[in-house]
PDB file of C-alpha atoms in Angstrom:
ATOM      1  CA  UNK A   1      67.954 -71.856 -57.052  1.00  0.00           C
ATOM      2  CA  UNK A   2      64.961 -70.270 -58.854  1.00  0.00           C
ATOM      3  CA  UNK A   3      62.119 -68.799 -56.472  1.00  0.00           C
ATOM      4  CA  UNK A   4      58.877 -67.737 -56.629  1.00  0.00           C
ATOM      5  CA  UNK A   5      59.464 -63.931 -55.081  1.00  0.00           C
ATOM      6  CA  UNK A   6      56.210 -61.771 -53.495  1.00  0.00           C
ATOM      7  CA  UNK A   7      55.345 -58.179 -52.861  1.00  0.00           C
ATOM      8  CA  UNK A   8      54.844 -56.567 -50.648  1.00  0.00           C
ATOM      9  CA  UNK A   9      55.677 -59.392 -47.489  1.00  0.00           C
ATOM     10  CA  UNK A  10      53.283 -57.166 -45.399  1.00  0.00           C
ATOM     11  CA  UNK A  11      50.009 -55.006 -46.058  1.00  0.00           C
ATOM     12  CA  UNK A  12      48.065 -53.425 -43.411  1.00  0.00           C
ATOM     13  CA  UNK A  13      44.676 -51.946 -45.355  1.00  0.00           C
ATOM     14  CA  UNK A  14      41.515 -50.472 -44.419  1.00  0.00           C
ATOM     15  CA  UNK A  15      38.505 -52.311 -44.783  1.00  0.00           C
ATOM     16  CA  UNK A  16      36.839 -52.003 -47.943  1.00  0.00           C
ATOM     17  CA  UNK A  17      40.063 -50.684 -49.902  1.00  0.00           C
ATOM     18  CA  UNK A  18      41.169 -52.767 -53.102  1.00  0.00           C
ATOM     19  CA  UNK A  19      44.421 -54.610 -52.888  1.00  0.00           C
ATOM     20  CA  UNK A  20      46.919 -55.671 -55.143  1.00  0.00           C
ATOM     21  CA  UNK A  21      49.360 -58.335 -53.949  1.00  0.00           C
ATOM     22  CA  UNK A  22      52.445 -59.101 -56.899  1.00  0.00           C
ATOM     23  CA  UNK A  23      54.433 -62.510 -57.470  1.00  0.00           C
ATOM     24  CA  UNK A  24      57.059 -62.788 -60.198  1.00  0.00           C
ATOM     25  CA  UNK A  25      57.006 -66.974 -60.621  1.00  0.00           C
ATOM     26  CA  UNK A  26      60.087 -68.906 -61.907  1.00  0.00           C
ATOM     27  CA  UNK A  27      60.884 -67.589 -65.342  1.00  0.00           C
ATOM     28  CA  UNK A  28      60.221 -71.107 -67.130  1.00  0.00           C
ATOM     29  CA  UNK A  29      56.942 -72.066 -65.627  1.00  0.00           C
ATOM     30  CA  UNK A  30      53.570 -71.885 -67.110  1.00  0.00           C
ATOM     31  CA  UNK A  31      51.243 -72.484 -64.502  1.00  0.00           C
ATOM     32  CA  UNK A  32      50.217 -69.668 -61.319  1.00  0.00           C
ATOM     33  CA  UNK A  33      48.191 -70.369 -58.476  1.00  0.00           C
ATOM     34  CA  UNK A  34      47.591 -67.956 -55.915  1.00  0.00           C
ATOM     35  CA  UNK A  35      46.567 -69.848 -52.150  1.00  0.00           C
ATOM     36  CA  UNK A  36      45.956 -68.453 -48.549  1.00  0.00           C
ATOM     37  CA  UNK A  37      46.366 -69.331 -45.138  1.00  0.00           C
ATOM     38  CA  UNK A  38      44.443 -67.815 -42.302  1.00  0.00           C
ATOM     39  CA  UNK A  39      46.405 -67.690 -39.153  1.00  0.00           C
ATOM     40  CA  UNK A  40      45.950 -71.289 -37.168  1.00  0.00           C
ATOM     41  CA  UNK A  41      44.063 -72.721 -40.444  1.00  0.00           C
ATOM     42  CA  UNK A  42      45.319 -75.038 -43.306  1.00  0.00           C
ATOM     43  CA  UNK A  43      46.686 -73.780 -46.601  1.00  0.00           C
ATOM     44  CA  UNK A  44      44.047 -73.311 -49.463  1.00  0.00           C
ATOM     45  CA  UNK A  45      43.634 -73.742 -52.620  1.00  0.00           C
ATOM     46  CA  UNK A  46      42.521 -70.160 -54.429  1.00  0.00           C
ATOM     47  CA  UNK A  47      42.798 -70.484 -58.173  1.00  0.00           C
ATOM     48  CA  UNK A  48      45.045 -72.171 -61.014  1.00  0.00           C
ATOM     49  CA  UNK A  49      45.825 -69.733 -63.965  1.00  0.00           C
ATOM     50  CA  UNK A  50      47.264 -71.231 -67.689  1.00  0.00           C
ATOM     51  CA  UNK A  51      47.633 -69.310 -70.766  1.00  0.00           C
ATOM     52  CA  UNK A  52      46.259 -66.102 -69.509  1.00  0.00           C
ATOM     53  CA  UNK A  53      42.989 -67.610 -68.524  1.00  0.00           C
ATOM     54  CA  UNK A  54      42.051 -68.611 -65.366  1.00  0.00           C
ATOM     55  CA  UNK A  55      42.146 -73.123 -65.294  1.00  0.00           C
ATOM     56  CA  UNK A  56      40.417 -73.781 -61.963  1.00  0.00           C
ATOM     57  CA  UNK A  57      38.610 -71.714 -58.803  1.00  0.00           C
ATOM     58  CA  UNK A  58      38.194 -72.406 -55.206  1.00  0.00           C
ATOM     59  CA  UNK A  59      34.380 -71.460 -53.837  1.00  0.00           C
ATOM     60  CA  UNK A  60      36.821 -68.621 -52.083  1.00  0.00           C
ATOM     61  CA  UNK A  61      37.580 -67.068 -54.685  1.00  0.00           C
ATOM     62  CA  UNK A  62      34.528 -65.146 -55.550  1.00  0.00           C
ATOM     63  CA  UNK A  63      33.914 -62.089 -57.508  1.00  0.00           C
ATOM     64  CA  UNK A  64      35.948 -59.503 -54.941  1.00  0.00           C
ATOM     65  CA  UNK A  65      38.894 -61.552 -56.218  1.00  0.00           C
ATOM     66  CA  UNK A  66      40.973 -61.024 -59.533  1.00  0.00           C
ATOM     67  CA  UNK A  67      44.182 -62.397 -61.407  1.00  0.00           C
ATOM     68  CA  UNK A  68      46.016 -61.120 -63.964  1.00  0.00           C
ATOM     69  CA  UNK A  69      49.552 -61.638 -65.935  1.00  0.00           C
ATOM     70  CA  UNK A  70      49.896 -57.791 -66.932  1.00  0.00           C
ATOM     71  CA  UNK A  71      53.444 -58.696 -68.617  1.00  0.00           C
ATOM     72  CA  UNK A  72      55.843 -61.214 -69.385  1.00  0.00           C
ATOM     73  CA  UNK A  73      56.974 -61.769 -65.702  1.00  0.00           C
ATOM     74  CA  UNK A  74      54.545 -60.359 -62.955  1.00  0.00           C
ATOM     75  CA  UNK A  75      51.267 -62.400 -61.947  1.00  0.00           C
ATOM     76  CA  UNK A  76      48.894 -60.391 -59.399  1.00  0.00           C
ATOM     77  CA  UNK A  77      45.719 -61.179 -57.128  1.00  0.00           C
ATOM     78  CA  UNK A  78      43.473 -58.270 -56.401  1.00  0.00           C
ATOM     79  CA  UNK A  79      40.756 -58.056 -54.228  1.00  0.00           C
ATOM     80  CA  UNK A  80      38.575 -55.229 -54.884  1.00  0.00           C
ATOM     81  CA  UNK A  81      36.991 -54.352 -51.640  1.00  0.00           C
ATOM     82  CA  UNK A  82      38.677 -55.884 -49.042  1.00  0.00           C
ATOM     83  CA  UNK A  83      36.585 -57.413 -45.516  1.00  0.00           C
ATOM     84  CA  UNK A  84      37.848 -58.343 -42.129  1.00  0.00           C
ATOM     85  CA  UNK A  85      37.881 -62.001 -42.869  1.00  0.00           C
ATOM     86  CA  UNK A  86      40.480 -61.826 -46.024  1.00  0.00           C
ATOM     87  CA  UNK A  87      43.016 -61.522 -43.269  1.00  0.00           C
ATOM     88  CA  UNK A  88      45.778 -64.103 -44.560  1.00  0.00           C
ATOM     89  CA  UNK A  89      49.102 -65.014 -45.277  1.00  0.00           C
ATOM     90  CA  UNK A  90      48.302 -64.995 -49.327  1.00  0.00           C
ATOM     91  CA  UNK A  91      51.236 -67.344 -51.030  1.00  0.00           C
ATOM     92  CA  UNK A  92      51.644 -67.228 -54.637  1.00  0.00           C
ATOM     93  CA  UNK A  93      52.891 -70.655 -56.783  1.00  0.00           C
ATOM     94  CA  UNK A  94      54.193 -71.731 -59.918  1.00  0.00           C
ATOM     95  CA  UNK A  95      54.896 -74.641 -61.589  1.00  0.00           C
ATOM     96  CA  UNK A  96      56.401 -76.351 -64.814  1.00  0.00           C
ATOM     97  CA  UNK A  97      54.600 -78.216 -67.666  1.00  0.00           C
ATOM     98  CA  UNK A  98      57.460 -80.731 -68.427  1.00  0.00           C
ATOM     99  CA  UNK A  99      55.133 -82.685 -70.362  1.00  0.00           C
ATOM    100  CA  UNK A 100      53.178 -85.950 -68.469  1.00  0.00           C
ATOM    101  CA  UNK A 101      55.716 -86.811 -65.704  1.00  0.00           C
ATOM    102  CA  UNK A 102      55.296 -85.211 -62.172  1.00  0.00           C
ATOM    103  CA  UNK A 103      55.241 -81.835 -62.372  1.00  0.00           C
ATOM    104  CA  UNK A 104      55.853 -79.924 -58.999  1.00  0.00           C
ATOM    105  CA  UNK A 105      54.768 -76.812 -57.849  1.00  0.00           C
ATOM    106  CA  UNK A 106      56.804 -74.602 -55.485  1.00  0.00           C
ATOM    107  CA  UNK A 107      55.401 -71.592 -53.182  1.00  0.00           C
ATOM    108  CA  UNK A 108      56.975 -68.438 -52.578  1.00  0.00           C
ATOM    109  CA  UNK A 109      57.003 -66.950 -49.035  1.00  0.00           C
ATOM    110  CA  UNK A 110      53.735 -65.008 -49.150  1.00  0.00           C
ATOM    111  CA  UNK A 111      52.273 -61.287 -48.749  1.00  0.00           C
ATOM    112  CA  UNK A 112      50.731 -60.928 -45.197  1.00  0.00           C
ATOM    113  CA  UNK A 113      47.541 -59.391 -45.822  1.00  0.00           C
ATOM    114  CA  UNK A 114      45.783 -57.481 -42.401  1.00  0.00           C
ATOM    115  CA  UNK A 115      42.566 -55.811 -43.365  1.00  0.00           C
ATOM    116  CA  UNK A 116      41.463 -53.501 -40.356  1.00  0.00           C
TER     117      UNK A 116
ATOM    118  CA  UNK B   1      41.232 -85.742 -54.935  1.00  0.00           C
ATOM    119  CA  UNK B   2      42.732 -88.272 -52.422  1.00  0.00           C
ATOM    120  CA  UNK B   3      42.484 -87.841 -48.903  1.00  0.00           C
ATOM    121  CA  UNK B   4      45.566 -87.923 -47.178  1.00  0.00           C
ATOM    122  CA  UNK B   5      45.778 -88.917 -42.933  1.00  0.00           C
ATOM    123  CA  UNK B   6      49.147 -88.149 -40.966  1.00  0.00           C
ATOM    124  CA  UNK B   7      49.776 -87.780 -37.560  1.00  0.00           C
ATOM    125  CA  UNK B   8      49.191 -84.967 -36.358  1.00  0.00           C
ATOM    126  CA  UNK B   9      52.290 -83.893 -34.193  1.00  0.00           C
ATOM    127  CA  UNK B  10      55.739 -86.024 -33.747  1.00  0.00           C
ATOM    128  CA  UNK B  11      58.790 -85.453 -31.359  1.00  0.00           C
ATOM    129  CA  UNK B  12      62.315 -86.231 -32.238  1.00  0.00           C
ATOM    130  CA  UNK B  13      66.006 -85.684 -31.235  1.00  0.00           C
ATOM    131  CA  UNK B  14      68.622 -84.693 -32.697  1.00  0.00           C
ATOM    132  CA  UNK B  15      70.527 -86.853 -35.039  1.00  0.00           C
ATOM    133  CA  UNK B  16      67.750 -89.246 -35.054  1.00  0.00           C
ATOM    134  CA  UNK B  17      66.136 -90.274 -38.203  1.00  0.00           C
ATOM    135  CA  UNK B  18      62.584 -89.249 -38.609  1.00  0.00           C
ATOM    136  CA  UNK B  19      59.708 -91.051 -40.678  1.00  0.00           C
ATOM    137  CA  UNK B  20      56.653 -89.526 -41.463  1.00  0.00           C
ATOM    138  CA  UNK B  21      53.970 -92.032 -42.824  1.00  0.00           C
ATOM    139  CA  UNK B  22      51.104 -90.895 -44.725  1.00  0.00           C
ATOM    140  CA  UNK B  23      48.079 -92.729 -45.451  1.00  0.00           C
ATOM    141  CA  UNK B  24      45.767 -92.424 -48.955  1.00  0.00           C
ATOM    142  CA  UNK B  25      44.023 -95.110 -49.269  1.00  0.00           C
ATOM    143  CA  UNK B  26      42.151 -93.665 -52.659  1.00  0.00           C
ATOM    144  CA  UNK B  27      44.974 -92.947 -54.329  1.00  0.00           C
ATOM    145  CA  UNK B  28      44.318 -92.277 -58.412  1.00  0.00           C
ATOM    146  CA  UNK B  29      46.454 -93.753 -60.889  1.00  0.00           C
ATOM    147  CA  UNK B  30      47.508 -90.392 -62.108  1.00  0.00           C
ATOM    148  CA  UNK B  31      48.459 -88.903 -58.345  1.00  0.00           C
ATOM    149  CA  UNK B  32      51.605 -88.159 -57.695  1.00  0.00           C
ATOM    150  CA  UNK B  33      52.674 -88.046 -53.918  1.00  0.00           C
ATOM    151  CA  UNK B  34      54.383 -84.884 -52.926  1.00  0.00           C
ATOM    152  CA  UNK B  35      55.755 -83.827 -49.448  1.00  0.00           C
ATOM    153  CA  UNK B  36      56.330 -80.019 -48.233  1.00  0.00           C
ATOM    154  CA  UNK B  37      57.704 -78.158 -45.222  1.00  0.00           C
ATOM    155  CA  UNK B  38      56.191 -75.224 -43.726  1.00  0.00           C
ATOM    156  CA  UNK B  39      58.398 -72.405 -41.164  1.00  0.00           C
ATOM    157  CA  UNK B  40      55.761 -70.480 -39.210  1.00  0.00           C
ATOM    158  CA  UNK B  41      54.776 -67.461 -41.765  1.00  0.00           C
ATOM    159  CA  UNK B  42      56.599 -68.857 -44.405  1.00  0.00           C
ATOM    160  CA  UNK B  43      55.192 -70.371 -47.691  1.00  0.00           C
ATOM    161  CA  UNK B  44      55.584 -74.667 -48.047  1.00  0.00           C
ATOM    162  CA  UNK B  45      58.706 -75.632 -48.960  1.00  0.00           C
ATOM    163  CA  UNK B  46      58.775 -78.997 -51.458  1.00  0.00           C
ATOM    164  CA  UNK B  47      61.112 -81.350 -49.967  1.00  0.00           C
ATOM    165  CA  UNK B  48      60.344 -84.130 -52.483  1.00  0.00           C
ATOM    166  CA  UNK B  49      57.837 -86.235 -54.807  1.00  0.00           C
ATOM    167  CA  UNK B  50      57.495 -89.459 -56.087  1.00  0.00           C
ATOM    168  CA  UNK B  51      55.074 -91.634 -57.873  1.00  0.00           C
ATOM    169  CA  UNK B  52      56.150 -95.093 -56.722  1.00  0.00           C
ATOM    170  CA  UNK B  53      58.841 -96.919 -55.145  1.00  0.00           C
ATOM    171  CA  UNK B  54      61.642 -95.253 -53.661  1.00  0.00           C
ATOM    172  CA  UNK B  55      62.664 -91.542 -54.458  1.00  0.00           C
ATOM    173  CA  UNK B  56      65.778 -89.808 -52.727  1.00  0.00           C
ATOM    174  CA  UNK B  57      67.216 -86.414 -53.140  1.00  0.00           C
ATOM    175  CA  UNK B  58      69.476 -84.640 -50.903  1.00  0.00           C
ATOM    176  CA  UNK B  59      67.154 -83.589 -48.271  1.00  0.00           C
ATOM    177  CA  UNK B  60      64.958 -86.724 -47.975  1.00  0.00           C
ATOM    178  CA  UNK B  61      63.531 -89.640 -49.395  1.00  0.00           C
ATOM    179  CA  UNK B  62      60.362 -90.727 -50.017  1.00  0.00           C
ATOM    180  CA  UNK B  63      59.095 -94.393 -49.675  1.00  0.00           C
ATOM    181  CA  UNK B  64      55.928 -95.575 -51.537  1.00  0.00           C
ATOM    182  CA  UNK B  65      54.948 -99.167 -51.434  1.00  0.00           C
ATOM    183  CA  UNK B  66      53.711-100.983 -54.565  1.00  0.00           C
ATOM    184  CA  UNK B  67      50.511-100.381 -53.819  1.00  0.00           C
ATOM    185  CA  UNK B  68      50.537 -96.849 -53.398  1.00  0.00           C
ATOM    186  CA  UNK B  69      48.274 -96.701 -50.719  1.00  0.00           C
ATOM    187  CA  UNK B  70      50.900 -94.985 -47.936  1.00  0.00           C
ATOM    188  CA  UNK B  71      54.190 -93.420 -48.087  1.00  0.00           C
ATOM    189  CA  UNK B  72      56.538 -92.562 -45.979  1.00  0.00           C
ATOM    190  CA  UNK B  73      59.062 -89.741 -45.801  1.00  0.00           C
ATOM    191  CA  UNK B  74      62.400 -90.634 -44.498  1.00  0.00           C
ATOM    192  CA  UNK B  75      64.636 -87.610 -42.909  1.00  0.00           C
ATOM    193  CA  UNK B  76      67.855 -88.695 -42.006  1.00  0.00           C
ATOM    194  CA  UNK B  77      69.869 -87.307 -38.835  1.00  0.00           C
ATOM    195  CA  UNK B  78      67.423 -84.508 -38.064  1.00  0.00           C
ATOM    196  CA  UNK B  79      68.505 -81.048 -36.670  1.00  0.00           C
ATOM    197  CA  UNK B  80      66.409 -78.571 -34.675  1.00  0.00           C
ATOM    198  CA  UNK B  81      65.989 -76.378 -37.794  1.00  0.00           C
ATOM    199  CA  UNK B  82      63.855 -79.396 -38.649  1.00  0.00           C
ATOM    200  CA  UNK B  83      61.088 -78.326 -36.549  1.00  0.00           C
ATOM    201  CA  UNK B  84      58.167 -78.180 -38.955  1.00  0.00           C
ATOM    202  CA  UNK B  85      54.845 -78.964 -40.122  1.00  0.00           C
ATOM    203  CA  UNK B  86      55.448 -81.385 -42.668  1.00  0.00           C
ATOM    204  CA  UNK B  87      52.975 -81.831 -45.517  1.00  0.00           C
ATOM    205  CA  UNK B  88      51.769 -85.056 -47.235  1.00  0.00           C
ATOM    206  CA  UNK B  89      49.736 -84.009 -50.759  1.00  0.00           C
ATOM    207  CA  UNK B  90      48.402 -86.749 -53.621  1.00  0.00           C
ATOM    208  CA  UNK B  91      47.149 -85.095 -57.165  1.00  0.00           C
ATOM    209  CA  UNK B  92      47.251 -85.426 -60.460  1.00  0.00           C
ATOM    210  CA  UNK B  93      50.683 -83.291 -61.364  1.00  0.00           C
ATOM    211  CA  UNK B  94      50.546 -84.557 -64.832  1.00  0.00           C
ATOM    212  CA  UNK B  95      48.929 -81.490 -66.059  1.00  0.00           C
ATOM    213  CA  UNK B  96      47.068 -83.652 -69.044  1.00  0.00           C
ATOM    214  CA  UNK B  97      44.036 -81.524 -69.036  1.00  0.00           C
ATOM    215  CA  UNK B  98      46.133 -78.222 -68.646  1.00  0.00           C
ATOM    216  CA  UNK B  99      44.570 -77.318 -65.568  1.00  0.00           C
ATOM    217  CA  UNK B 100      47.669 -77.358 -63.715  1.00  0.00           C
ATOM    218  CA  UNK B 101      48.369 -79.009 -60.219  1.00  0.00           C
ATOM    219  CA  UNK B 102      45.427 -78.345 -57.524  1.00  0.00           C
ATOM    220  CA  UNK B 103      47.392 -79.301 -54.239  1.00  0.00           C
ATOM    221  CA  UNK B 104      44.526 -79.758 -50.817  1.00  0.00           C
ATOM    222  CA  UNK B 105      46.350 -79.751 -48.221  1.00  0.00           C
ATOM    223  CA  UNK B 106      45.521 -81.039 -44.404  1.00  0.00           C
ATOM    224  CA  UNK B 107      46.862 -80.230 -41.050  1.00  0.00           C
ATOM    225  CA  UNK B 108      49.959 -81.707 -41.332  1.00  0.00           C
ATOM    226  CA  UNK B 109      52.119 -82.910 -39.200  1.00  0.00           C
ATOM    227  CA  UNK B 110      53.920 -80.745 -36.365  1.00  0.00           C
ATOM    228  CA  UNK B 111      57.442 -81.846 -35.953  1.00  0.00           C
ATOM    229  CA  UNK B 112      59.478 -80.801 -32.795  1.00  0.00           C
ATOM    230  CA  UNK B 113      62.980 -81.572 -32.981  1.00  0.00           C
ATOM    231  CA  UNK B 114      64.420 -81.797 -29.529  1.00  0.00           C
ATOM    232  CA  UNK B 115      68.674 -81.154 -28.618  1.00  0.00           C
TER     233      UNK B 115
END
């Protein structure tokens, strides 16, 4: 079964340091979302990305935050100057574009981010 | 977006069959209903969607009156690698607009599956 695979699973970083976190999505899909989860908290929504442009933006994700699609296959978040409070499981997401039936969006199993 | 109410935590047993009913009373007409499982520190896991009526795959199935306002998620013969929080999303997964699938999600609800 296709997955949505992320590096690195765990990344311990000093406050105020950028971070890259990487997610290859399924090879078919056309749609990338990046979402985080602080420890105890709900999942949440981060951004939407289509056709190298950014479709939709949570209120989280503010200027420290970045996404790009530097090639064919990889999709990355940065966050240029990490604080104490971006502490999160960060999960990245893809989905299909099958046309205007359900599409469905699946999750990979996420980068722990620990800013100290 | 629709707002979705669950219960908040549910026991079971083993073997039992386990429904999950989820509540969204302002359901669009372009929202699909979509269920996920989460493993502590693991990403959600889709388990199934639907948009009405009955849906079934071979891990659940998904129950959705005609009017659209609840579902319920059916799991049949649970096992204690069931234990879960089990999501209940609505949106608009039809992607007209191309601004992909935003998926809110709540607290869901904690299952603890019992021997």
């Amino acid at each position: 079964e296709p997955e949505v695979t992320q590096t690195p699973s765990h990344q311990v970083t000093q406050m105020g340091q950028e971070v890259i976190l990487r997610c290859v999505p399924i090879s078919n899909h056309l749609y990338f979302y990046w979402y985080r989860q602080i420890l105890g908290q709900k999942v949440e929504f981060l951004v939407s990305f289509y056709n190298n442009e950014i479709s939709e933006k949570s209120e989280i994700f503010d200027d420290q935050f970045s996404v790009e699609r530097p090639d064919g296959s990889n999709f990355t978040l940065k966050i240029r100057s990490t604080k104490l409070e971006d502490s999160a499981m960060y999960f990245c997401a893809s989905s299909d574009a099958g046309g205007l039936s359900g599409n469905t969006i699946y999750f990979g199993e996420g980068s722990w981010l620990t800013v100290v | 977006l629709a707002k979705t109410t669950q219960p908040i935590s549910m026991d079971s047993y083993e073997g039992q069959e386990v429904n999950i009913t989820c509540s969204h009373n302002n359901i669009a007409t372009n929202d699909y209903i979509t269920w996920y499982q989460q493993f502590p520190s693991q990403g959600p896991r889709f388990i199934i969607q639907g948009y009405k009526t009955k849906v079934t795959n071979e891990v659940a199935s998904l129950f959705i009156p005609a009017d659209r306002k609840s579902s319920t998620l059916s799991l049949p013969r649970v096992s204690l690698s069931d234990t879960a929080v089990y999501y209940c999303l609505v949106g608009d997964m039809t992607f007209r607009y191309n601004q992909g699938g935003k998926l809110i999600f709540g607290q869901g609800t904690e299952l603890s599956v019992k021997p």
